[in-house]
């Protein structure tokens, strides 16, 4: 065992949907450990914002406009990255969306859209990078799962179905490509302060905490929401040679939510 086993020097990492939020924090952590960062986002405006964010952080990142649900566009982006930057050693399937709608009020179209971004897209992007990883003789795929890979709650049926499916896609990629020295693991973040969860933390008109905010604080042993940066260390570990024997695992980075029954009244 040597310190270098944790290094990502010489590795190319593609993090999807990484202009800001969790993807940006993970990519920044990987850059700090030596990786070359490539990211995509769904529109030019977001890629520009991302490039400015990376520049400000002193990171020389490569940004591409690409909808991860569009298989043809993803195949073209991966080809372009291979030509312009190099073969992708590390893929982080981070891009994701949520729709909080009670199931009986949710349209099938909305349900499909969430499953498309949160489950079908990780399949599409993984499928695009695996052949070159096989040729190169190694690869790391990290799928950003959720508490909803394990737990349900009101209004998030599509998201929970997709993130539960993503956990099993993770195990299947591990099963199917482990022999090619490809490790596929998941990270299951707890409740993280990002724009995606901002509506759950909004202050009430009287200045009090949002009831959901108070609920999460009471469900987390640490008694607080987590920061995107707190996912970087676990992601670097799963992207590095230090985790070569870890495959098909979901690493929950949840401040202990899954271990805890909740704060007693
Ligand atoms: P976020 O703030 O909403 O960022 C997600 C990024 O993905 C955005 O830049 C988004 O663009 C992009 N994106 C959405 N659809 C896309 C598509 N079809 N193609 C390409 N890019 C697309 O989310 P986050 O909170 O950082 O979450 C990142 C990941 O962690 C997601 O998979 C999420 O489900 C998961 N997660 C989040 C939490 C949390 O508490 N925040 C907890 C567990 C898991 P737009 O801005 O246009 O939507
Ligand atoms: C919600 C939240 C969650 C988190 C996260 C939990 O509405 O419950 O948005 O789903 O974003 O995925 O791990």
mmCIF file of N, CA, C and O in Angstrom, residues 25-99:
data_model
loop_
_atom_site.group_PDB
_atom_site.id
_atom_site.type_symbol
_atom_site.label_atom_id
_atom_site.label_comp_id
_atom_site.label_asym_id
_atom_site.label_seq_id
_atom_site.Cartn_x
_atom_site.Cartn_y
_atom_site.Cartn_z
ATOM 1 N N UNK A 25 -18.482 19.457 -7.168
ATOM 2 C CA UNK A 25 -17.670 19.184 -5.962
ATOM 3 C C UNK A 25 -16.856 17.903 -6.142
ATOM 4 O O UNK A 25 -15.670 17.849 -5.780
ATOM 5 N N UNK A 26 -17.467 16.884 -6.726
ATOM 6 C CA UNK A 26 -16.750 15.617 -6.949
ATOM 7 C C UNK A 26 -15.617 15.831 -7.961
ATOM 8 O O UNK A 26 -14.479 15.394 -7.752
ATOM 9 N N UNK A 27 -15.940 16.529 -9.049
ATOM 10 C CA UNK A 27 -14.920 16.771 -10.076
ATOM 11 C C UNK A 27 -13.767 17.592 -9.494
ATOM 12 O O UNK A 27 -12.591 17.308 -9.767
ATOM 13 N N UNK A 28 -14.086 18.568 -8.673
ATOM 14 C CA UNK A 28 -13.032 19.404 -8.078
ATOM 15 C C UNK A 28 -12.127 18.568 -7.174
ATOM 16 O O UNK A 28 -10.904 18.737 -7.166
ATOM 17 N N UNK A 29 -12.720 17.656 -6.417
ATOM 18 C CA UNK A 29 -11.936 16.764 -5.558
ATOM 19 C C UNK A 29 -11.026 15.872 -6.397
ATOM 20 O O UNK A 29 -9.856 15.648 -6.060
ATOM 21 N N UNK A 30 -11.562 15.379 -7.510
ATOM 22 C CA UNK A 30 -10.751 14.511 -8.379
ATOM 23 C C UNK A 30 -9.612 15.298 -9.018
ATOM 24 O O UNK A 30 -8.493 14.788 -9.171
ATOM 25 N N UNK A 31 -9.895 16.556 -9.373
ATOM 26 C CA UNK A 31 -8.839 17.410 -9.955
ATOM 27 C C UNK A 31 -7.731 17.628 -8.925
ATOM 28 O O UNK A 31 -6.540 17.573 -9.255
ATOM 29 N N UNK A 32 -8.123 17.853 -7.681
ATOM 30 C CA UNK A 32 -7.123 18.081 -6.623
ATOM 31 C C UNK A 32 -6.216 16.861 -6.458
ATOM 32 O O UNK A 32 -5.075 16.980 -6.018
ATOM 33 N N UNK A 33 -6.744 15.686 -6.826
ATOM 34 C CA UNK A 33 -5.948 14.454 -6.706
ATOM 35 C C UNK A 33 -5.294 14.077 -8.033
ATOM 36 O O UNK A 33 -4.824 12.946 -8.195
ATOM 37 N N UNK A 34 -5.308 14.999 -9.001
ATOM 38 C CA UNK A 34 -4.501 14.807 -10.215
ATOM 39 C C UNK A 34 -5.249 14.485 -11.485
ATOM 40 O O UNK A 34 -4.642 14.425 -12.560
ATOM 41 N N UNK A 35 -6.577 14.272 -11.412
ATOM 42 C CA UNK A 35 -7.300 13.873 -12.632
ATOM 43 C C UNK A 35 -7.527 15.054 -13.571
ATOM 44 O O UNK A 35 -7.627 16.199 -13.131
ATOM 45 N N UNK A 36 -7.612 14.759 -14.861
ATOM 46 C CA UNK A 36 -8.051 15.735 -15.850
ATOM 47 C C UNK A 36 -9.570 15.665 -15.900
ATOM 48 O O UNK A 36 -10.143 14.579 -16.053
ATOM 49 N N UNK A 37 -10.219 16.815 -15.773
ATOM 50 C CA UNK A 37 -11.681 16.832 -15.646
ATOM 51 C C UNK A 37 -12.381 17.170 -16.955
ATOM 52 O O UNK A 37 -12.086 18.153 -17.615
ATOM 53 N N UNK A 38 -13.339 16.314 -17.285
ATOM 54 C CA UNK A 38 -14.230 16.557 -18.405
ATOM 55 C C UNK A 38 -15.644 16.521 -17.832
ATOM 56 O O UNK A 38 -15.949 15.658 -17.006
ATOM 57 N N UNK A 39 -16.477 17.468 -18.231
ATOM 58 C CA UNK A 39 -17.861 17.438 -17.767
ATOM 59 C C UNK A 39 -18.786 17.809 -18.908
ATOM 60 O O UNK A 39 -18.348 18.361 -19.917
ATOM 61 N N UNK A 40 -20.044 17.478 -18.762
ATOM 62 C CA UNK A 40 -21.028 17.927 -19.736
ATOM 63 C C UNK A 40 -22.202 18.524 -18.982
ATOM 64 O O UNK A 40 -22.368 18.310 -17.780
ATOM 65 N N UNK A 41 -22.990 19.288 -19.694
ATOM 66 C CA UNK A 41 -24.279 19.704 -19.153
ATOM 67 C C UNK A 41 -25.231 19.852 -20.313
ATOM 68 O O UNK A 41 -24.821 19.803 -21.472
ATOM 69 N N UNK A 42 -26.500 20.039 -19.958
ATOM 70 C CA UNK A 42 -27.531 19.935 -20.987
ATOM 71 C C UNK A 42 -27.583 21.151 -21.910
ATOM 72 O O UNK A 42 -28.000 21.044 -23.042
ATOM 73 N N UNK A 43 -27.167 22.327 -21.418
ATOM 74 C CA UNK A 43 -27.174 23.492 -22.303
ATOM 75 C C UNK A 43 -25.883 24.307 -22.195
ATOM 76 O O UNK A 43 -25.205 24.269 -21.175
ATOM 77 N N UNK A 44 -25.618 25.055 -23.303
ATOM 78 C CA UNK A 44 -24.377 25.843 -23.399
ATOM 79 C C UNK A 44 -24.188 26.784 -22.222
ATOM 80 O O UNK A 44 -23.099 26.889 -21.658
ATOM 81 N N UNK A 45 -25.288 27.425 -21.851
ATOM 82 C CA UNK A 45 -25.264 28.393 -20.752
ATOM 83 C C UNK A 45 -24.715 27.749 -19.457
ATOM 84 O O UNK A 45 -23.915 28.336 -18.731
ATOM 85 N N UNK A 46 -25.128 26.506 -19.200
ATOM 86 C CA UNK A 46 -24.653 25.799 -17.999
ATOM 87 C C UNK A 46 -23.187 25.392 -18.140
ATOM 88 O O UNK A 46 -22.418 25.454 -17.184
ATOM 89 N N UNK A 47 -22.814 24.968 -19.353
ATOM 90 C CA UNK A 47 -21.405 24.591 -19.577
ATOM 91 C C UNK A 47 -20.517 25.821 -19.374
ATOM 92 O O UNK A 47 -19.470 25.744 -18.720
ATOM 93 N N UNK A 48 -20.967 26.976 -19.890
ATOM 94 C CA UNK A 48 -20.190 28.216 -19.713
ATOM 95 C C UNK A 48 -20.063 28.546 -18.228
ATOM 96 O O UNK A 48 -18.984 28.901 -17.746
ATOM 97 N N UNK A 49 -21.186 28.396 -17.507
ATOM 98 C CA UNK A 49 -21.166 28.668 -16.068
ATOM 99 C C UNK A 49 -20.192 27.689 -15.378
ATOM 100 O O UNK A 49 -19.397 28.062 -14.522
ATOM 101 N N UNK A 50 -20.235 26.446 -15.805
ATOM 102 C CA UNK A 50 -19.344 25.426 -15.241
ATOM 103 C C UNK A 50 -17.882 25.761 -15.519
ATOM 104 O O UNK A 50 -17.052 25.715 -14.617
ATOM 105 N N UNK A 51 -17.595 26.133 -16.779
ATOM 106 C CA UNK A 51 -16.200 26.449 -17.127
ATOM 107 C C UNK A 51 -15.692 27.606 -16.266
ATOM 108 O O UNK A 51 -14.552 27.579 -15.792
ATOM 109 N N UNK A 52 -16.570 28.588 -16.021
ATOM 110 C CA UNK A 52 -16.172 29.732 -15.184
ATOM 111 C C UNK A 52 -15.955 29.255 -13.741
ATOM 112 O O UNK A 52 -14.987 29.669 -13.086
ATOM 113 N N UNK A 53 -16.816 28.369 -13.246
ATOM 114 C CA UNK A 53 -16.655 27.842 -11.877
ATOM 115 C C UNK A 53 -15.335 27.089 -11.720
ATOM 116 O O UNK A 53 -14.618 27.247 -10.734
ATOM 117 N N UNK A 54 -15.014 26.250 -12.717
ATOM 118 C CA UNK A 54 -13.747 25.478 -12.637
ATOM 119 C C UNK A 54 -12.548 26.425 -12.708
ATOM 120 O O UNK A 54 -11.583 26.275 -11.964
ATOM 121 N N UNK A 55 -12.643 27.415 -13.632
ATOM 122 C CA UNK A 55 -11.527 28.364 -13.788
ATOM 123 C C UNK A 55 -11.270 29.074 -12.471
ATOM 124 O O UNK A 55 -10.124 29.192 -12.020
ATOM 125 N N UNK A 56 -12.353 29.502 -11.833
ATOM 126 C CA UNK A 56 -12.232 30.216 -10.555
ATOM 127 C C UNK A 56 -11.565 29.326 -9.493
ATOM 128 O O UNK A 56 -10.844 29.792 -8.615
ATOM 129 N N UNK A 57 -11.816 28.009 -9.616
ATOM 130 C CA UNK A 57 -11.220 27.070 -8.655
ATOM 131 C C UNK A 57 -9.808 26.645 -9.082
ATOM 132 O O UNK A 57 -9.195 25.779 -8.450
ATOM 133 N N UNK A 58 -9.319 27.221 -10.185
ATOM 134 C CA UNK A 58 -7.965 26.901 -10.653
ATOM 135 C C UNK A 58 -7.892 25.560 -11.374
ATOM 136 O O UNK A 58 -6.821 24.942 -11.453
ATOM 137 N N UNK A 59 -9.043 25.121 -11.903
ATOM 138 C CA UNK A 59 -9.076 23.820 -12.600
ATOM 139 C C UNK A 59 -9.286 24.036 -14.094
ATOM 140 O O UNK A 59 -10.208 24.756 -14.506
ATOM 141 N N UNK A 60 -8.447 23.366 -14.885
ATOM 142 C CA UNK A 60 -8.508 23.497 -16.334
ATOM 143 C C UNK A 60 -9.423 22.383 -16.861
ATOM 144 O O UNK A 60 -8.947 21.332 -17.275
ATOM 145 N N UNK A 61 -10.744 22.618 -16.825
ATOM 146 C CA UNK A 61 -11.688 21.542 -17.186
ATOM 147 C C UNK A 61 -12.124 21.651 -18.646
ATOM 148 O O UNK A 61 -12.043 22.716 -19.249
ATOM 149 N N UNK A 62 -12.590 20.535 -19.197
ATOM 150 C CA UNK A 62 -13.108 20.503 -20.563
ATOM 151 C C UNK A 62 -14.625 20.318 -20.477
ATOM 152 O O UNK A 62 -15.086 19.352 -19.855
ATOM 153 N N UNK A 63 -15.389 21.239 -21.084
ATOM 154 C CA UNK A 63 -16.848 21.162 -20.973
ATOM 155 C C UNK A 63 -17.517 20.877 -22.300
ATOM 156 O O UNK A 63 -17.101 21.395 -23.342
ATOM 157 N N UNK A 64 -18.550 20.055 -22.288
ATOM 158 C CA UNK A 64 -19.282 19.686 -23.511
ATOM 159 C C UNK A 64 -20.786 19.829 -23.277
ATOM 160 O O UNK A 64 -21.274 19.505 -22.190
ATOM 161 N N UNK A 65 -21.488 20.271 -24.316
ATOM 162 C CA UNK A 65 -22.947 20.306 -24.235
ATOM 163 C C UNK A 65 -23.453 18.945 -24.689
ATOM 164 O O UNK A 65 -23.128 18.490 -25.790
ATOM 165 N N UNK A 66 -24.201 18.275 -23.841
ATOM 166 C CA UNK A 66 -24.724 16.963 -24.238
ATOM 167 C C UNK A 66 -25.865 16.560 -23.303
ATOM 168 O O UNK A 66 -25.738 16.638 -22.080
ATOM 169 N N UNK A 67 -26.971 16.129 -23.902
ATOM 170 C CA UNK A 67 -28.080 15.582 -23.123
ATOM 171 C C UNK A 67 -27.790 14.101 -22.906
ATOM 172 O O UNK A 67 -27.720 13.326 -23.861
ATOM 173 N N UNK A 68 -27.638 13.696 -21.647
ATOM 174 C CA UNK A 68 -27.229 12.305 -21.375
ATOM 175 C C UNK A 68 -28.308 11.279 -21.746
ATOM 176 O O UNK A 68 -28.040 10.077 -21.750
ATOM 177 N N UNK A 69 -29.519 11.762 -22.063
ATOM 178 C CA UNK A 69 -30.586 10.823 -22.464
ATOM 179 C C UNK A 69 -30.521 10.498 -23.957
ATOM 180 O O UNK A 69 -31.215 9.608 -24.432
ATOM 181 N N UNK A 70 -29.704 11.255 -24.698
ATOM 182 C CA UNK A 70 -29.657 11.125 -26.153
ATOM 183 C C UNK A 70 -28.458 10.234 -26.520
ATOM 184 O O UNK A 70 -27.308 10.679 -26.525
ATOM 185 N N UNK A 71 -28.749 8.974 -26.850
ATOM 186 C CA UNK A 71 -27.670 8.005 -27.036
ATOM 187 C C UNK A 71 -26.698 8.405 -28.140
ATOM 188 O O UNK A 71 -25.476 8.283 -27.984
ATOM 189 N N UNK A 72 -27.254 8.924 -29.248
ATOM 190 C CA UNK A 72 -26.375 9.315 -30.360
ATOM 191 C C UNK A 72 -25.429 10.449 -29.943
ATOM 192 O O UNK A 72 -24.228 10.427 -30.223
ATOM 193 N N UNK A 73 -26.006 11.432 -29.213
ATOM 194 C CA UNK A 73 -25.202 12.578 -28.754
ATOM 195 C C UNK A 73 -24.138 12.117 -27.754
ATOM 196 O O UNK A 73 -23.003 12.605 -27.769
ATOM 197 N N UNK A 74 -24.485 11.172 -26.902
ATOM 198 C CA UNK A 74 -23.520 10.669 -25.904
ATOM 199 C C UNK A 74 -22.384 9.926 -26.599
ATOM 200 O O UNK A 74 -21.203 10.130 -26.284
ATOM 201 N N UNK A 75 -22.731 9.083 -27.579
ATOM 202 C CA UNK A 75 -21.683 8.349 -28.317
ATOM 203 C C UNK A 75 -20.738 9.332 -29.004
ATOM 204 O O UNK A 75 -19.512 9.160 -28.977
ATOM 205 N N UNK A 76 -21.317 10.396 -29.596
ATOM 206 C CA UNK A 76 -20.494 11.397 -30.292
ATOM 207 C C UNK A 76 -19.609 12.145 -29.292
ATOM 208 O O UNK A 76 -18.426 12.403 -29.567
ATOM 209 N N UNK A 77 -20.177 12.474 -28.116
ATOM 210 C CA UNK A 77 -19.372 13.204 -27.114
ATOM 211 C C UNK A 77 -18.206 12.339 -26.634
ATOM 212 O O UNK A 77 -17.069 12.816 -26.525
ATOM 213 N N UNK A 78 -18.462 11.075 -26.377
ATOM 214 C CA UNK A 78 -17.393 10.199 -25.869
ATOM 215 C C UNK A 78 -16.280 10.076 -26.908
ATOM 216 O O UNK A 78 -15.090 10.133 -26.583
ATOM 217 N N UNK A 79 -16.667 9.973 -28.183
ATOM 218 C CA UNK A 79 -15.676 9.887 -29.264
ATOM 219 C C UNK A 79 -14.832 11.175 -29.292
ATOM 220 O O UNK A 79 -13.593 11.118 -29.383
ATOM 221 N N UNK A 80 -15.530 12.302 -29.181
ATOM 222 C CA UNK A 80 -14.830 13.602 -29.205
ATOM 223 C C UNK A 80 -13.880 13.733 -28.004
ATOM 224 O O UNK A 80 -12.757 14.207 -28.144
ATOM 225 N N UNK A 81 -14.334 13.288 -26.821
ATOM 226 C CA UNK A 81 -13.470 13.358 -25.628
ATOM 227 C C UNK A 81 -12.228 12.484 -25.843
ATOM 228 O O UNK A 81 -11.103 12.878 -25.530
ATOM 229 N N UNK A 82 -12.444 11.290 -26.400
ATOM 230 C CA UNK A 82 -11.294 10.392 -26.626
ATOM 231 C C UNK A 82 -10.275 11.034 -27.558
ATOM 232 O O UNK A 82 -9.068 10.911 -27.362
ATOM 233 N N UNK A 83 -10.793 11.762 -28.589
ATOM 234 C CA UNK A 83 -9.876 12.410 -29.543
ATOM 235 C C UNK A 83 -9.202 13.635 -28.937
ATOM 236 O O UNK A 83 -8.013 13.874 -29.140
ATOM 237 N N UNK A 84 -9.975 14.414 -28.184
ATOM 238 C CA UNK A 84 -9.467 15.717 -27.708
ATOM 239 C C UNK A 84 -8.746 15.646 -26.359
ATOM 240 O O UNK A 84 -7.867 16.444 -26.074
ATOM 241 N N UNK A 85 -9.160 14.698 -25.506
ATOM 242 C CA UNK A 85 -8.582 14.645 -24.145
ATOM 243 C C UNK A 85 -7.902 13.301 -23.872
ATOM 244 O O UNK A 85 -6.806 13.243 -23.322
ATOM 245 N N UNK A 86 -8.560 12.225 -24.248
ATOM 246 C CA UNK A 86 -8.013 10.887 -24.016
ATOM 247 C C UNK A 86 -9.119 9.928 -23.603
ATOM 248 O O UNK A 86 -10.271 10.337 -23.402
ATOM 249 N N UNK A 87 -8.757 8.672 -23.462
ATOM 250 C CA UNK A 87 -9.749 7.649 -23.079
ATOM 251 C C UNK A 87 -10.214 7.923 -21.647
ATOM 252 O O UNK A 87 -9.412 8.268 -20.772
ATOM 253 N N UNK A 88 -11.500 7.780 -21.432
ATOM 254 C CA UNK A 88 -12.075 8.053 -20.108
ATOM 255 C C UNK A 88 -11.738 6.888 -19.163
ATOM 256 O O UNK A 88 -12.096 5.733 -19.422
ATOM 257 N N UNK A 89 -11.024 7.211 -18.077
ATOM 258 C CA UNK A 89 -10.675 6.195 -17.077
ATOM 259 C C UNK A 89 -11.741 6.104 -15.993
ATOM 260 O O UNK A 89 -11.921 5.057 -15.370
ATOM 261 N N UNK A 90 -12.388 7.256 -15.742
ATOM 262 C CA UNK A 90 -13.340 7.350 -14.625
ATOM 263 C C UNK A 90 -14.616 8.010 -15.141
ATOM 264 O O UNK A 90 -14.555 9.102 -15.724
ATOM 265 N N UNK A 91 -15.744 7.353 -14.951
ATOM 266 C CA UNK A 91 -17.033 7.972 -15.298
ATOM 267 C C UNK A 91 -17.847 8.141 -14.025
ATOM 268 O O UNK A 91 -18.006 7.190 -13.251
ATOM 269 N N UNK A 92 -18.355 9.344 -13.806
ATOM 270 C CA UNK A 92 -19.290 9.558 -12.693
ATOM 271 C C UNK A 92 -20.645 9.916 -13.298
ATOM 272 O O UNK A 92 -20.802 10.970 -13.925
ATOM 273 N N UNK A 93 -21.619 9.027 -13.160
ATOM 274 C CA UNK A 93 -22.980 9.306 -13.623
ATOM 275 C C UNK A 93 -23.684 10.121 -12.546
ATOM 276 O O UNK A 93 -24.259 9.582 -11.602
ATOM 277 N N UNK A 94 -23.586 11.455 -12.708
ATOM 278 C CA UNK A 94 -24.102 12.380 -11.690
ATOM 279 C C UNK A 94 -25.378 13.104 -12.123
ATOM 280 O O UNK A 94 -26.222 13.391 -11.280
ATOM 281 N N UNK A 95 -25.501 13.414 -13.419
ATOM 282 C CA UNK A 95 -26.657 14.204 -13.874
ATOM 283 C C UNK A 95 -27.942 13.545 -13.388
ATOM 284 O O UNK A 95 -28.098 12.330 -13.483
ATOM 285 N N UNK A 96 -28.827 14.354 -12.852
ATOM 286 C CA UNK A 96 -30.073 13.774 -12.349
ATOM 287 C C UNK A 96 -31.125 14.840 -12.162
ATOM 288 O O UNK A 96 -30.821 16.033 -12.086
ATOM 289 N N UNK A 97 -32.378 14.398 -12.131
ATOM 290 C CA UNK A 97 -33.482 15.332 -11.862
ATOM 291 C C UNK A 97 -34.436 14.684 -10.871
ATOM 292 O O UNK A 97 -34.400 13.468 -10.654
ATOM 293 N N UNK A 98 -35.287 15.516 -10.284
ATOM 294 C CA UNK A 98 -36.332 14.994 -9.387
ATOM 295 C C UNK A 98 -37.623 15.756 -9.679
ATOM 296 O O UNK A 98 -37.576 16.933 -10.066
ATOM 297 N N UNK A 99 -38.739 15.103 -9.569
ATOM 298 C CA UNK A 99 -40.053 15.756 -9.623
ATOM 299 C C UNK A 99 -40.787 15.321 -8.378
ATOM 300 O O UNK A 99 -40.985 14.115 -8.171
#
